[in-house]
Amino acid sequence: MTLEERFELGPEAGSEAGIVVRRGVDRETGRACRVREARTPEAAERLCREARLMAHVEHGGLPRWVGLFDADGRTALACEAAEGKTLAELAAGGN
C-alpha cells in the first residue's frame, strides 16, 4: 500500500533534517494525522528508531502513532494530529 492509498495528503507543512511533514487524513479511520516522510537514508533510519520507541509509549500529552510505512522506496511515520500553536509561534509570543 502506498502512502497516497492510505492517506489523503495535504501540502508540505514543514521540514526538519531530511524529513518533510504533511498534514493528512487516514483513509482507514477518517482521523487527522501528520505524516513525516524521510528524504534521506539517515532520516529513514531516524524515523524507524522513533517508531520503535513510540510503539511502547502512551501518554495523554503525546500524539499516538498510526504506523511506519516503507513502500516504493519511501519511509514515512504517521501520527495523530496534535492541534495548537507551533513552537515558533509560541517563541514569537503567540499566546
Short mmCIF file of N, CA, C and O in Angstrom, two decimals:
data_model
loop_
_atom_site.label_atom_id
_atom_site.label_comp_id
_atom_site.label_asym_id
_atom_site.label_seq_id
_atom_site.Cartn_x
_atom_site.Cartn_y
_atom_site.Cartn_z
N MET A 1 0.85 -1.18 0.00
CA MET A 1 0.00 0.00 0.00
C MET A 1 0.90 1.24 0.00
O MET A 1 1.82 1.33 0.80
N THR A 2 0.63 2.18 -0.87
CA THR A 2 1.42 3.41 -0.93
C THR A 2 0.89 4.41 0.10
O THR A 2 -0.22 4.26 0.63
N LEU A 3 1.68 5.45 0.35
CA LEU A 3 1.24 6.49 1.27
C LEU A 3 -0.05 7.14 0.79
O LEU A 3 -0.96 7.41 1.57
N GLU A 4 -0.12 7.40 -0.51
CA GLU A 4 -1.30 8.07 -1.06
C GLU A 4 -2.54 7.19 -1.00
O GLU A 4 -3.66 7.70 -0.94
N GLU A 5 -2.37 5.87 -1.01
CA GLU A 5 -3.53 4.98 -0.87
C GLU A 5 -4.04 4.97 0.56
O GLU A 5 -5.23 4.88 0.80
N ARG A 6 -3.14 5.08 1.53
CA ARG A 6 -3.53 5.06 2.94
C ARG A 6 -3.97 6.42 3.44
O ARG A 6 -4.88 6.54 4.25
N PHE A 7 -3.30 7.49 2.96
CA PHE A 7 -3.56 8.83 3.48
C PHE A 7 -3.94 9.80 2.38
O PHE A 7 -3.40 9.74 1.29
N GLU A 8 -4.85 10.68 2.70
CA GLU A 8 -5.12 11.83 1.85
C GLU A 8 -4.14 12.89 2.33
O GLU A 8 -4.29 13.43 3.43
N LEU A 9 -3.11 13.16 1.54
CA LEU A 9 -2.04 14.04 1.95
C LEU A 9 -2.25 15.47 1.47
O LEU A 9 -2.61 15.70 0.32
N GLY A 10 -2.00 16.41 2.36
CA GLY A 10 -2.09 17.82 2.02
C GLY A 10 -0.72 18.33 1.61
O GLY A 10 0.24 17.56 1.46
N PRO A 11 -0.60 19.64 1.43
CA PRO A 11 0.68 20.23 1.04
C PRO A 11 1.70 20.12 2.18
O PRO A 11 1.34 19.87 3.33
N GLU A 12 2.94 20.35 1.83
CA GLU A 12 4.01 20.33 2.83
C GLU A 12 3.72 21.35 3.92
O GLU A 12 3.43 22.51 3.64
N ALA A 13 3.81 20.91 5.19
CA ALA A 13 3.55 21.80 6.32
C ALA A 13 4.83 22.21 7.03
O ALA A 13 4.82 23.06 7.90
N GLY A 14 5.95 21.58 6.66
CA GLY A 14 7.22 21.91 7.27
C GLY A 14 8.26 20.88 6.90
O GLY A 14 7.97 19.89 6.24
N SER A 15 9.48 21.12 7.36
CA SER A 15 10.56 20.16 7.12
C SER A 15 11.54 20.25 8.26
O SER A 15 11.63 21.27 8.96
N GLU A 16 12.28 19.15 8.44
CA GLU A 16 13.27 19.08 9.51
C GLU A 16 14.30 18.03 9.17
O GLU A 16 13.97 16.87 8.94
N ALA A 17 15.54 18.39 9.07
CA ALA A 17 16.66 17.46 8.91
C ALA A 17 16.37 16.26 8.02
O ALA A 17 16.44 15.12 8.45
N GLY A 18 16.02 16.51 6.77
CA GLY A 18 15.79 15.43 5.82
C GLY A 18 14.41 14.79 5.89
O GLY A 18 14.18 13.75 5.29
N ILE A 19 13.50 15.42 6.61
CA ILE A 19 12.14 14.90 6.75
C ILE A 19 11.15 15.98 6.35
O ILE A 19 11.25 17.12 6.78
N VAL A 20 10.18 15.60 5.52
CA VAL A 20 9.11 16.51 5.11
C VAL A 20 7.85 16.13 5.89
O VAL A 20 7.52 14.95 6.01
N VAL A 21 7.16 17.14 6.43
CA VAL A 21 5.96 16.92 7.22
C VAL A 21 4.74 17.40 6.44
O VAL A 21 4.75 18.50 5.89
N ARG A 22 3.72 16.55 6.39
CA ARG A 22 2.46 16.90 5.72
C ARG A 22 1.30 16.61 6.65
O ARG A 22 1.33 15.64 7.41
N ARG A 23 0.28 17.43 6.56
CA ARG A 23 -0.99 17.11 7.23
C ARG A 23 -1.70 16.12 6.33
O ARG A 23 -1.52 16.11 5.13
N GLY A 24 -2.50 15.29 6.94
CA GLY A 24 -3.22 14.31 6.14
C GLY A 24 -4.43 13.77 6.88
O GLY A 24 -4.71 14.15 8.01
N VAL A 25 -5.14 12.91 6.20
CA VAL A 25 -6.28 12.20 6.79
C VAL A 25 -6.07 10.72 6.52
O VAL A 25 -5.80 10.32 5.39
N ASP A 26 -6.18 9.93 7.58
CA ASP A 26 -6.06 8.48 7.46
C ASP A 26 -7.33 7.98 6.79
O ASP A 26 -8.43 8.13 7.31
N ARG A 27 -7.21 7.40 5.62
CA ARG A 27 -8.38 6.93 4.86
C ARG A 27 -9.08 5.77 5.58
O ARG A 27 -10.27 5.56 5.38
N GLU A 28 -8.37 5.03 6.43
CA GLU A 28 -8.99 3.91 7.14
C GLU A 28 -9.84 4.35 8.32
O GLU A 28 -10.86 3.75 8.62
N THR A 29 -9.40 5.41 9.01
CA THR A 29 -10.11 5.85 10.21
C THR A 29 -10.84 7.19 10.05
O THR A 29 -11.70 7.52 10.85
N GLY A 30 -10.44 7.97 9.04
CA GLY A 30 -11.02 9.30 8.87
C GLY A 30 -10.44 10.34 9.81
O GLY A 30 -10.88 11.48 9.84
N ARG A 31 -9.40 9.98 10.56
CA ARG A 31 -8.80 10.90 11.54
C ARG A 31 -7.68 11.73 10.92
O ARG A 31 -6.95 11.27 10.06
N ALA A 32 -7.56 12.96 11.44
CA ALA A 32 -6.47 13.84 11.02
C ALA A 32 -5.15 13.30 11.53
O ALA A 32 -5.08 12.74 12.64
N CYS A 33 -4.10 13.45 10.75
CA CYS A 33 -2.79 12.96 11.16
C CYS A 33 -1.70 13.84 10.55
O CYS A 33 -1.96 14.70 9.73
N ARG A 34 -0.49 13.59 11.01
CA ARG A 34 0.71 14.20 10.45
C ARG A 34 1.54 13.07 9.88
O ARG A 34 1.77 12.06 10.55
N VAL A 35 2.01 13.24 8.67
CA VAL A 35 2.84 12.23 8.02
C VAL A 35 4.21 12.83 7.79
O VAL A 35 4.35 13.85 7.13
N ARG A 36 5.22 12.21 8.37
CA ARG A 36 6.61 12.65 8.24
C ARG A 36 7.32 11.68 7.32
O ARG A 36 7.48 10.52 7.66
N GLU A 37 7.76 12.17 6.17
CA GLU A 37 8.40 11.32 5.16
C GLU A 37 9.89 11.62 5.07
O GLU A 37 10.29 12.78 4.92
N ALA A 38 10.70 10.56 5.15
CA ALA A 38 12.16 10.70 5.07
C ALA A 38 12.58 11.00 3.64
O ALA A 38 12.07 10.41 2.70
N ARG A 39 13.56 11.89 3.49
CA ARG A 39 14.12 12.22 2.18
C ARG A 39 15.55 11.73 2.04
O ARG A 39 16.13 11.85 0.96
N THR A 40 16.13 11.22 3.12
CA THR A 40 17.50 10.70 3.08
C THR A 40 17.53 9.36 3.82
O THR A 40 16.66 9.09 4.66
N PRO A 41 18.53 8.52 3.54
CA PRO A 41 18.64 7.26 4.27
C PRO A 41 18.81 7.47 5.78
O PRO A 41 18.26 6.72 6.59
N GLU A 42 19.54 8.50 6.17
CA GLU A 42 19.73 8.80 7.59
C GLU A 42 18.41 9.16 8.25
O GLU A 42 18.11 8.74 9.37
N ALA A 43 17.61 9.96 7.56
CA ALA A 43 16.30 10.34 8.10
C ALA A 43 15.38 9.13 8.20
O ALA A 43 14.60 9.00 9.16
N ALA A 44 15.47 8.21 7.25
CA ALA A 44 14.66 6.99 7.29
C ALA A 44 15.03 6.15 8.52
O ALA A 44 14.15 5.64 9.22
N GLU A 45 16.32 6.04 8.81
CA GLU A 45 16.77 5.31 9.99
C GLU A 45 16.24 5.97 11.26
O GLU A 45 15.80 5.29 12.19
N ARG A 46 16.27 7.30 11.30
CA ARG A 46 15.78 8.04 12.46
C ARG A 46 14.28 7.80 12.66
O ARG A 46 13.83 7.59 13.79
N LEU A 47 13.51 7.82 11.57
CA LEU A 47 12.07 7.56 11.68
C LEU A 47 11.80 6.15 12.18
O LEU A 47 10.88 5.93 12.99
N CYS A 48 12.58 5.19 11.74
CA CYS A 48 12.41 3.79 12.19
C CYS A 48 12.69 3.68 13.69
O CYS A 48 11.94 3.01 14.41
N ARG A 49 13.75 4.33 14.17
CA ARG A 49 14.05 4.31 15.60
C ARG A 49 12.93 4.98 16.39
O ARG A 49 12.50 4.48 17.43
N GLU A 50 12.46 6.11 15.89
CA GLU A 50 11.38 6.83 16.57
C GLU A 50 10.11 5.97 16.63
O GLU A 50 9.43 5.93 17.65
N ALA A 51 9.81 5.28 15.56
CA ALA A 51 8.62 4.42 15.53
C ALA A 51 8.71 3.31 16.56
O ALA A 51 7.73 3.00 17.24
N ARG A 52 9.90 2.70 16.69
CA ARG A 52 10.07 1.64 17.69
C ARG A 52 9.82 2.17 19.10
O ARG A 52 9.19 1.50 19.92
N LEU A 53 10.29 3.37 19.38
CA LEU A 53 10.06 3.97 20.69
C LEU A 53 8.59 4.33 20.90
O LEU A 53 8.02 4.05 21.94
N MET A 54 7.99 4.96 19.89
CA MET A 54 6.59 5.40 20.01
C MET A 54 5.63 4.23 20.20
O MET A 54 4.59 4.39 20.82
N ALA A 55 5.97 3.08 19.68
CA ALA A 55 5.11 1.90 19.80
C ALA A 55 4.96 1.46 21.24
O ALA A 55 4.00 0.76 21.57
N HIS A 56 5.86 1.90 22.12
CA HIS A 56 5.84 1.48 23.52
C HIS A 56 5.45 2.59 24.48
O HIS A 56 5.49 2.39 25.69
N VAL A 57 5.10 3.76 23.97
CA VAL A 57 4.80 4.90 24.82
C VAL A 57 3.34 5.33 24.65
O VAL A 57 2.88 5.51 23.53
N GLU A 58 2.66 5.47 25.76
CA GLU A 58 1.31 6.05 25.76
C GLU A 58 1.27 7.13 26.81
O GLU A 58 1.59 6.89 27.97
N HIS A 59 0.91 8.32 26.39
CA HIS A 59 0.82 9.45 27.31
C HIS A 59 -0.17 10.44 26.73
O HIS A 59 -0.16 10.70 25.53
N GLY A 60 -1.02 10.98 27.56
CA GLY A 60 -2.04 11.92 27.11
C GLY A 60 -1.50 13.17 26.44
O GLY A 60 -2.19 13.81 25.66
N GLY A 61 -0.24 13.52 26.72
CA GLY A 61 0.36 14.71 26.14
C GLY A 61 1.09 14.45 24.83
O GLY A 61 1.63 15.38 24.24
N LEU A 62 1.11 13.21 24.39
CA LEU A 62 1.81 12.86 23.16
C LEU A 62 0.83 12.30 22.14
O LEU A 62 -0.07 11.54 22.50
N PRO A 63 1.02 12.64 20.87
CA PRO A 63 0.14 12.04 19.84
C PRO A 63 0.45 10.55 19.71
O PRO A 63 1.59 10.13 19.85
N ARG A 64 -0.59 9.77 19.46
CA ARG A 64 -0.40 8.34 19.24
C ARG A 64 0.12 8.11 17.83
O ARG A 64 -0.24 8.82 16.91
N TRP A 65 0.93 7.10 17.69
CA TRP A 65 1.43 6.80 16.37
C TRP A 65 0.42 5.98 15.61
O TRP A 65 -0.32 5.21 16.19
N VAL A 66 0.35 6.19 14.31
CA VAL A 66 -0.55 5.46 13.43
C VAL A 66 0.20 4.30 12.80
O VAL A 66 -0.30 3.19 12.72
N GLY A 67 1.42 4.55 12.34
CA GLY A 67 2.20 3.47 11.76
C GLY A 67 3.44 3.95 11.04
O GLY A 67 3.59 5.14 10.77
N LEU A 68 4.30 3.00 10.77
CA LEU A 68 5.51 3.24 9.98
C LEU A 68 5.28 2.59 8.63
O LEU A 68 4.87 1.44 8.56
N PHE A 69 5.54 3.32 7.58
CA PHE A 69 5.28 2.84 6.23
C PHE A 69 6.57 2.86 5.43
O PHE A 69 7.31 3.83 5.45
N ASP A 70 6.84 1.78 4.73
CA ASP A 70 8.01 1.68 3.87
C ASP A 70 7.54 1.04 2.57
O ASP A 70 7.40 -0.18 2.49
N ALA A 71 7.22 1.86 1.61
CA ALA A 71 6.70 1.38 0.33
C ALA A 71 7.26 2.23 -0.79
O ALA A 71 7.47 3.43 -0.62
N ASP A 72 7.50 1.62 -1.91
CA ASP A 72 8.00 2.33 -3.09
C ASP A 72 9.29 3.09 -2.78
O ASP A 72 9.53 4.17 -3.30
N GLY A 73 10.12 2.54 -1.87
CA GLY A 73 11.37 3.20 -1.51
C GLY A 73 11.18 4.44 -0.66
O GLY A 73 12.10 5.23 -0.50
N ARG A 74 9.99 4.63 -0.11
CA ARG A 74 9.68 5.79 0.72
C ARG A 74 9.39 5.32 2.15
O ARG A 74 8.62 4.40 2.35
N THR A 75 10.03 5.96 3.13
CA THR A 75 9.80 5.65 4.53
C THR A 75 9.07 6.83 5.16
O THR A 75 9.49 7.97 5.01
N ALA A 76 7.97 6.55 5.87
CA ALA A 76 7.20 7.61 6.49
C ALA A 76 6.63 7.12 7.82
O ALA A 76 6.30 5.94 7.97
N LEU A 77 6.50 8.04 8.75
CA LEU A 77 5.91 7.78 10.06
C LEU A 77 4.68 8.65 10.18
O LEU A 77 4.74 9.86 9.95
N ALA A 78 3.55 8.03 10.52
CA ALA A 78 2.30 8.78 10.67
C ALA A 78 1.89 8.77 12.14
O ALA A 78 1.98 7.75 12.82
N CYS A 79 1.47 9.94 12.63
CA CYS A 79 1.00 10.11 14.00
C CYS A 79 -0.32 10.87 13.98
O CYS A 79 -0.62 11.60 13.03
N GLU A 80 -1.09 10.73 15.05
CA GLU A 80 -2.30 11.53 15.18
C GLU A 80 -1.92 13.00 15.16
O GLU A 80 -0.83 13.36 15.62
N ALA A 81 -2.79 13.81 14.68
CA ALA A 81 -2.54 15.25 14.63
C ALA A 81 -2.70 15.85 16.01
O ALA A 81 -3.62 15.53 16.74
N ALA A 82 -1.77 16.72 16.37
CA ALA A 82 -1.86 17.49 17.61
C ALA A 82 -2.12 18.93 17.20
O ALA A 82 -1.30 19.54 16.52
N GLU A 83 -3.26 19.44 17.54
CA GLU A 83 -3.62 20.80 17.15
C GLU A 83 -3.05 21.81 18.15
O GLU A 83 -2.90 21.51 19.32
N GLY A 84 -2.79 22.98 17.67
CA GLY A 84 -2.28 24.04 18.54
C GLY A 84 -1.24 24.86 17.82
O GLY A 84 -1.01 24.71 16.62
N LYS A 85 -0.58 25.72 18.57
CA LYS A 85 0.44 26.59 18.01
C LYS A 85 1.75 25.82 17.86
O LYS A 85 2.04 24.92 18.62
N THR A 86 2.54 26.26 16.89
CA THR A 86 3.86 25.67 16.71
C THR A 86 4.81 26.26 17.73
O THR A 86 4.54 27.32 18.34
N LEU A 87 5.95 25.61 17.90
CA LEU A 87 6.97 26.12 18.81
C LEU A 87 7.43 27.51 18.37
O LEU A 87 7.63 28.39 19.20
N ALA A 88 7.57 27.71 17.07
CA ALA A 88 7.99 29.02 16.55
C ALA A 88 6.96 30.09 16.89
O ALA A 88 7.33 31.22 17.26
N GLU A 89 5.67 29.77 16.79
CA GLU A 89 4.63 30.74 17.14
C GLU A 89 4.66 31.08 18.64
O GLU A 89 4.53 32.24 19.01
N LEU A 90 4.87 30.07 19.46
CA LEU A 90 4.95 30.32 20.91
C LEU A 90 6.16 31.15 21.26
O LEU A 90 6.09 32.05 22.08
N ALA A 91 7.30 30.87 20.62
CA ALA A 91 8.53 31.61 20.90
C ALA A 91 8.41 33.07 20.46
O ALA A 91 9.01 33.95 21.07
N ALA A 92 7.59 33.30 19.43
CA ALA A 92 7.38 34.67 18.93
C ALA A 92 6.35 35.43 19.77
O ALA A 92 6.02 36.56 19.46
N GLY A 93 5.82 34.79 20.80
CA GLY A 93 4.86 35.46 21.68
C GLY A 93 3.42 35.27 21.29
O GLY A 93 2.54 35.99 21.72
N GLY A 94 3.13 34.27 20.45
CA GLY A 94 1.76 34.00 20.04
C GLY A 94 1.03 33.15 21.06
O GLY A 94 0.97 31.96 20.96
N ASN A 95 0.52 33.80 22.11
CA ASN A 95 -0.16 33.07 23.19
C ASN A 95 -1.24 32.26 22.58
O ASN A 95 -2.09 31.72 22.89
#
